[in-house]
Coordinates of N, CA and C in Angstrom, one line a residue:
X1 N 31.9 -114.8 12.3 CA 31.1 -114.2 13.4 C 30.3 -113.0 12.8
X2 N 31.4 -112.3 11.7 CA 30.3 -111.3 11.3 C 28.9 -111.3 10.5
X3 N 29.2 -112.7 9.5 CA 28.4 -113.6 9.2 C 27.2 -113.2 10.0
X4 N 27.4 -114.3 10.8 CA 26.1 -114.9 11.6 C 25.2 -113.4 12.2
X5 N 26.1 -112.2 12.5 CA 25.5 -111.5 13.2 C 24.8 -110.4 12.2
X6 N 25.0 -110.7 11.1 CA 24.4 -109.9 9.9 C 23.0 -111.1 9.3
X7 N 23.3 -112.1 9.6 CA 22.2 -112.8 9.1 C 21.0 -112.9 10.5
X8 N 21.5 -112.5 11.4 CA 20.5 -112.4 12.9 C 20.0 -111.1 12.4
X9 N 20.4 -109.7 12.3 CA 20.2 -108.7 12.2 C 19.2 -108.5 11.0
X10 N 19.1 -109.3 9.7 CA 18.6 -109.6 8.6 C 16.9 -109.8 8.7
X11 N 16.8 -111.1 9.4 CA 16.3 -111.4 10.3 C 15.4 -110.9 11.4
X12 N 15.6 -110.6 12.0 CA 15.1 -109.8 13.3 C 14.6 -108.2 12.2
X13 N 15.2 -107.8 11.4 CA 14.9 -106.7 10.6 C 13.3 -107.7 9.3
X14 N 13.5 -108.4 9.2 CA 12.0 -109.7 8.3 C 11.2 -109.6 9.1
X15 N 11.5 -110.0 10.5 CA 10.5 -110.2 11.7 C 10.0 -109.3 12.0
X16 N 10.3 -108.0 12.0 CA 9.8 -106.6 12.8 C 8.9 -106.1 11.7
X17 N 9.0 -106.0 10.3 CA 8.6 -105.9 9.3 C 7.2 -106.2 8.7
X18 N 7.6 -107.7 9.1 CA 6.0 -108.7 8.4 C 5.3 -107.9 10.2
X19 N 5.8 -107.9 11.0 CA 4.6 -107.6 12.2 C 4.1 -106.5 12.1
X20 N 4.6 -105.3 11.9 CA 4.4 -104.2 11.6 C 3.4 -103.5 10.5
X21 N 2.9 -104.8 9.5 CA 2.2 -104.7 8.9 C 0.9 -105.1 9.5
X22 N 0.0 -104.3 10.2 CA -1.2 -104.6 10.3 C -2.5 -104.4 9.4
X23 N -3.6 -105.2 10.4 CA -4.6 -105.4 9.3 C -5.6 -104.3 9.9
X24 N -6.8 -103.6 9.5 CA -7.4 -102.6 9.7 C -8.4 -102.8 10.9
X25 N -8.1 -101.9 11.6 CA -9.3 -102.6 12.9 C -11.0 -101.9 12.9
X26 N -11.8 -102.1 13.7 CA -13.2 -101.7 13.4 C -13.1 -100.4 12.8
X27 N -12.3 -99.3 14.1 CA -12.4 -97.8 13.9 C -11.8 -97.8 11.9
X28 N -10.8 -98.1 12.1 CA -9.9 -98.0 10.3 C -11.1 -98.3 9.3
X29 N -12.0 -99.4 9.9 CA -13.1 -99.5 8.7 C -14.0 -98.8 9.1
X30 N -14.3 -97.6 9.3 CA -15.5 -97.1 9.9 C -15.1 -95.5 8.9
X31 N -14.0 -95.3 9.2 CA -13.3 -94.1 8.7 C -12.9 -94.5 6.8
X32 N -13.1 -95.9 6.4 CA -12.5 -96.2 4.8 C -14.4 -96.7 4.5
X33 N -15.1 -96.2 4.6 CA -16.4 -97.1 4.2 C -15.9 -97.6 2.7
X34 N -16.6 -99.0 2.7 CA -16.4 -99.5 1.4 C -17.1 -99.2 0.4
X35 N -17.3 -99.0 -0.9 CA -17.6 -98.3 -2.2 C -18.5 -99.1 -2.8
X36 N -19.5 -99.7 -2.2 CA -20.7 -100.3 -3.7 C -20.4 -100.3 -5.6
X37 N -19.6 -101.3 -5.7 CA -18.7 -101.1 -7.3 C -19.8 -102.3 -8.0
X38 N -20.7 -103.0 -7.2 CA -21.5 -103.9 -8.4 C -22.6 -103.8 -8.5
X39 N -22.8 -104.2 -9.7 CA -24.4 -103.9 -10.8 C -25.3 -104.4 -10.6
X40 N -26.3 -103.9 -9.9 CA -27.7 -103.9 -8.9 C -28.8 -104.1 -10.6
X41 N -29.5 -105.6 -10.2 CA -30.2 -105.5 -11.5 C -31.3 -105.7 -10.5
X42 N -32.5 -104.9 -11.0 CA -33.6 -105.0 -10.5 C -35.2 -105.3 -11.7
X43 N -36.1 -106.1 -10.9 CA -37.3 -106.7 -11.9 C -38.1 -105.2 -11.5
X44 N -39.0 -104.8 -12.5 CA -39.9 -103.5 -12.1 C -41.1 -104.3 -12.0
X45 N -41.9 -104.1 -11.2 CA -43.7 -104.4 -11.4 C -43.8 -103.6 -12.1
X46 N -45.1 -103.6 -13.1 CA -45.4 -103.1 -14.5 C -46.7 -102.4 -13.7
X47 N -46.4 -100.9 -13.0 CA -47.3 -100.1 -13.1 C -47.1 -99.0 -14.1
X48 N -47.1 -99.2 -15.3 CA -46.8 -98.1 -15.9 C -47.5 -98.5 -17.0
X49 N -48.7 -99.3 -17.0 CA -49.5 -99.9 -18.2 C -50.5 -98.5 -18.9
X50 N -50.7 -97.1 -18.4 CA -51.4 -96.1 -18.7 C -49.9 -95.6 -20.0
X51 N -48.8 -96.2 -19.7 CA -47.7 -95.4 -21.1 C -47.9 -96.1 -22.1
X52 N -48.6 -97.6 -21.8 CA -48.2 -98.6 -22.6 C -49.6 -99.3 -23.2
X53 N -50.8 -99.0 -23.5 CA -51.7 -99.9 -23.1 C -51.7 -100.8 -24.1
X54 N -51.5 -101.1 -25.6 CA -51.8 -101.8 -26.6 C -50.2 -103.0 -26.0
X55 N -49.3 -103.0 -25.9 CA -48.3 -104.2 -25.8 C -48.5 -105.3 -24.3
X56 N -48.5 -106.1 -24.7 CA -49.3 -107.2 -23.6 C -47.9 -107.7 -23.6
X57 N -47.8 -108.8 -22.1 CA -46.6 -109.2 -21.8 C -45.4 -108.4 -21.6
X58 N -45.3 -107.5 -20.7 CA -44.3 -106.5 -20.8 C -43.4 -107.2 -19.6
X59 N -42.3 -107.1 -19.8 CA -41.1 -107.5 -18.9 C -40.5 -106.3 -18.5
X60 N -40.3 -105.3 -17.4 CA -39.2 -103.9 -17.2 C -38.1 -104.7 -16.5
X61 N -36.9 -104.1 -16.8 CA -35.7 -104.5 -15.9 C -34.8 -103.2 -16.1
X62 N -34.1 -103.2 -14.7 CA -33.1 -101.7 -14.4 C -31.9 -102.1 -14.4
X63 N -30.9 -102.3 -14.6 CA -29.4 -102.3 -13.7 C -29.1 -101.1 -13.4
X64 N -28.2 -100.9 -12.4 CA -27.8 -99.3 -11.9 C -26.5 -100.4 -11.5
X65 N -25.3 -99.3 -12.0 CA -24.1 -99.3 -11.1 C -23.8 -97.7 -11.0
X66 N -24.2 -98.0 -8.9 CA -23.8 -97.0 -8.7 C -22.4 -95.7 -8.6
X67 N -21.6 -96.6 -8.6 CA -19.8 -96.3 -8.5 C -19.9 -95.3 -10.5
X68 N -20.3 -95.9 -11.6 CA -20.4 -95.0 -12.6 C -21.5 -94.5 -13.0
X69 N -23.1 -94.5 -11.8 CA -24.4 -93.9 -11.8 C -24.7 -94.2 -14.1
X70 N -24.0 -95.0 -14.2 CA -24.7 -95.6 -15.5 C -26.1 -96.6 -15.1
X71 N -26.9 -96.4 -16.0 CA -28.6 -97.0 -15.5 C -28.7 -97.6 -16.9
X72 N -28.9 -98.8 -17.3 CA -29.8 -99.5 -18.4 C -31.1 -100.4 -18.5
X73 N -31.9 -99.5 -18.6 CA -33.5 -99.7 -18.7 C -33.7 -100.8 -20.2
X74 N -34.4 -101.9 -19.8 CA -34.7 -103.2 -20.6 C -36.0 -103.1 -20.5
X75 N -36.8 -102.9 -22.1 CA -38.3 -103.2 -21.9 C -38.7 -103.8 -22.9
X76 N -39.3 -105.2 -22.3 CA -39.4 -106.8 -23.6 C -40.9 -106.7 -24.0
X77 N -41.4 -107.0 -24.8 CA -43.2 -107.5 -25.0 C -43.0 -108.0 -26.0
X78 N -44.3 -108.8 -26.5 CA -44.1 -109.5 -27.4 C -44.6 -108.7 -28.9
X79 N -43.6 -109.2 -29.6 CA -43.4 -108.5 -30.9 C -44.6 -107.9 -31.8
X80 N -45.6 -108.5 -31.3 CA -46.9 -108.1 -32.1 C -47.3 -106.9 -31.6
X81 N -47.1 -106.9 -30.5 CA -48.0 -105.8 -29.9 C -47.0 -104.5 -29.2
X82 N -45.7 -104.5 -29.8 CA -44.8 -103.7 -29.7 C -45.0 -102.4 -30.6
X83 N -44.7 -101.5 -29.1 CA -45.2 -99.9 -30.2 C -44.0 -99.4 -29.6
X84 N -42.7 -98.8 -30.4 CA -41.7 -98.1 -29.8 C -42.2 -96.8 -29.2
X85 N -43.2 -96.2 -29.4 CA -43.3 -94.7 -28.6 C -44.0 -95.4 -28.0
X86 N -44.7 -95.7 -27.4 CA -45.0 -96.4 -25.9 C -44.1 -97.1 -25.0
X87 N -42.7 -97.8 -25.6 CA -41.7 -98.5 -25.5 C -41.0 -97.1 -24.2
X88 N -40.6 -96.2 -25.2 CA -39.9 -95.0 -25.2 C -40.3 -94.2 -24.0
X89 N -42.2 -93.8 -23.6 CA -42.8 -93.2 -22.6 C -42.7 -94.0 -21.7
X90 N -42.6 -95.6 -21.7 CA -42.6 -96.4 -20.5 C -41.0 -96.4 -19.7
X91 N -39.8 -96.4 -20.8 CA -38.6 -96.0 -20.1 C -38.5 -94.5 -19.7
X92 N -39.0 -93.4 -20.0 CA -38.6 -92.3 -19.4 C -39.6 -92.4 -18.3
X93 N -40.3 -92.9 -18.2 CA -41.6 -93.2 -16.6 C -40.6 -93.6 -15.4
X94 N -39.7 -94.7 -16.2 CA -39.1 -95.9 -15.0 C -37.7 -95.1 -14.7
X95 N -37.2 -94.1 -15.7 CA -35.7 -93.1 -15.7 C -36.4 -92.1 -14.3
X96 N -37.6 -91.1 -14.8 CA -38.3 -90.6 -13.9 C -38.4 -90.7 -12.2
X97 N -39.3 -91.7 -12.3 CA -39.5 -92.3 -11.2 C -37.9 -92.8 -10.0
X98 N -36.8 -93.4 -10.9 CA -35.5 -93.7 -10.2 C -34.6 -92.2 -9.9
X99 N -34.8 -91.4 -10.8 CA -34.1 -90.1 -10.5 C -34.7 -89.8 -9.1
X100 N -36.0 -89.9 -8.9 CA -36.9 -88.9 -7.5 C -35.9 -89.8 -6.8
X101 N -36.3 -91.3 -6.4 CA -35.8 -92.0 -5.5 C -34.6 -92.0 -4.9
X102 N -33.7 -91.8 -6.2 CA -32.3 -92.0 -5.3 C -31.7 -90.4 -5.5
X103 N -32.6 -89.6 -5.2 CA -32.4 -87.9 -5.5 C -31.6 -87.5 -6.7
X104 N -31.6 -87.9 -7.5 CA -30.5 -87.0 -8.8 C -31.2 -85.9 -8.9
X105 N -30.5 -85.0 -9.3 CA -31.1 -83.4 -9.7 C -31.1 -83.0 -11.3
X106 N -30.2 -83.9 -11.7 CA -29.8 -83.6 -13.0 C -30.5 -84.5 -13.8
X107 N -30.4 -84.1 -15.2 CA -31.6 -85.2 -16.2 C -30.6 -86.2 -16.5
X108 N -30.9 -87.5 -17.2 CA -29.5 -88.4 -17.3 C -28.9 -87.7 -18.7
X109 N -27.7 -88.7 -18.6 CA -26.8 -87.9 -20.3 C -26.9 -89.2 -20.8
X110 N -27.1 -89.3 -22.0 CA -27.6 -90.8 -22.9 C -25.9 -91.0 -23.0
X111 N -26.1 -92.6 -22.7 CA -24.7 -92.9 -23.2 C -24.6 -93.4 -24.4
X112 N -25.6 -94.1 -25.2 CA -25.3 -94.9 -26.3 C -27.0 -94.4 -26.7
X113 N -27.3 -94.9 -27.4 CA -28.6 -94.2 -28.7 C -29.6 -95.6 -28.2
X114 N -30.6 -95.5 -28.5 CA -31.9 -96.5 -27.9 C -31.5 -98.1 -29.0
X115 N -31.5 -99.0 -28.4 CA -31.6 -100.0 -29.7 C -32.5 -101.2 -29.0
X116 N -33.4 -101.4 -30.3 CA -34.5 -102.0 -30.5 C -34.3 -103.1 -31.2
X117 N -34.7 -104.6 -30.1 CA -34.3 -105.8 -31.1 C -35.9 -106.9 -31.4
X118 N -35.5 -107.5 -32.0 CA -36.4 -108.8 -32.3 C -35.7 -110.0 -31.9
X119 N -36.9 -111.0 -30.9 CA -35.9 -112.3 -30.8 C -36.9 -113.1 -30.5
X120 N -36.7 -114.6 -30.8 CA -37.1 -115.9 -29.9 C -37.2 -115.9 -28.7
X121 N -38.2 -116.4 -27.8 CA -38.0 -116.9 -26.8 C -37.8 -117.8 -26.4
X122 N -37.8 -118.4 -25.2 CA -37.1 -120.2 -25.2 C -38.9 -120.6 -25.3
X123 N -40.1 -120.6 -25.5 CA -41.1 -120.8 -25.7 C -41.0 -120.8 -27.4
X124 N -40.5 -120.1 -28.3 CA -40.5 -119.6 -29.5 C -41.2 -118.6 -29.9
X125 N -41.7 -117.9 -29.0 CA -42.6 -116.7 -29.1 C -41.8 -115.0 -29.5
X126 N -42.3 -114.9 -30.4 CA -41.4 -113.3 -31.1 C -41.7 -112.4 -30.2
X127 N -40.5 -111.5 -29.8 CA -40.3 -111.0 -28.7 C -39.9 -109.7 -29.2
X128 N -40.1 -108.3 -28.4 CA -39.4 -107.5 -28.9 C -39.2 -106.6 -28.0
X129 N -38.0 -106.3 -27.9 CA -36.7 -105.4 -26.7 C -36.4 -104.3 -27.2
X130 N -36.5 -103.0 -26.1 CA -36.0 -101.6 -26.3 C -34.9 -101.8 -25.4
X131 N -33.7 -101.2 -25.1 CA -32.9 -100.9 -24.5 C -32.5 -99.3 -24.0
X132 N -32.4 -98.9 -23.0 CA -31.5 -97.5 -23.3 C -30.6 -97.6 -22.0
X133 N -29.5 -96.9 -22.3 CA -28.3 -96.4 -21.3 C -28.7 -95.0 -21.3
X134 N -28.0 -94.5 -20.1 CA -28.0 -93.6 -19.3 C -27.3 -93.6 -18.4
X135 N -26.7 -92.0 -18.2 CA -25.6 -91.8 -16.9 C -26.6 -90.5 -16.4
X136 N -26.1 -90.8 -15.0 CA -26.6 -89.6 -14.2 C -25.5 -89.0 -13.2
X137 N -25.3 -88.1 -13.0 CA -24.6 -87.0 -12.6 C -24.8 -85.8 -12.7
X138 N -24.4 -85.5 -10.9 CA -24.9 -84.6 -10.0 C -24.0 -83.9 -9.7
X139 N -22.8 -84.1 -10.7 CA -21.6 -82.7 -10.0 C -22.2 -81.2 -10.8

């Protein structure tokens, strides 16, 4: 008997337990907003052809993740007509320009050093990439 009535009590103590655990209702999500943690890649339209005028075929690209305000600016043209200080004025234009918009006050902190590649395209056409990282932070 004492059995049974410790295995009811066991029981009824599992049951009260798993119920008791609820799930978050509108207000609970209103008060926990959720955190934007992924990496926003964005195409730039190429108005910035006055930093750049000799490299033809320019490609800009941004990723921003906002959760570690790290930013890596991608800028492609084709290898011939690739001038790294134009390269260089056209990413601090596109760094510039994203600081106004999403307000940073601060200048960014380089995270890694600039690197500059050569490659194929799937056309076979020589290609050539600047990269830079950057963090921003406003504390």
């Amino acid at each position: 008997m004492k059995k049974i009535l410790s295995l009811c009590a066991c029981a009824l103590l599992a049951v009260s337990l798993a119920t008791a655990q609820s799930t978050p209702t509108s207000v609970e999500e209103d008060k926990n907003p959720k955190v934007d943690i992924s990496t926003q890649v964005r195409q730039i339209e190429d108005k910035y052809a006055e930093f750049h005028p000799t490299a033809s075929i320019v490609t800009l690209e941004l990723e921003y993740t906002p959760l570690t305000g790290e930013v890596i600016v991608n800028y492609t043209c084709l290898a011939a007509s690739y001038d790294q200080g134009e390269a260089m004025n056209t990413i601090d234009a596109i760094l510039e320009e994203f600081a106004q918009e999403n307000q940073f006050l601060k200048k960014p902190v380089y995270v890694r050093k600039d690197r500059q590649r050569y490659f194929k395209d799937a056309r076979n056409i020589r290609m050539a990439s600047c990269r830079r990282w950057v963090r921003f932070d406003n504390r």
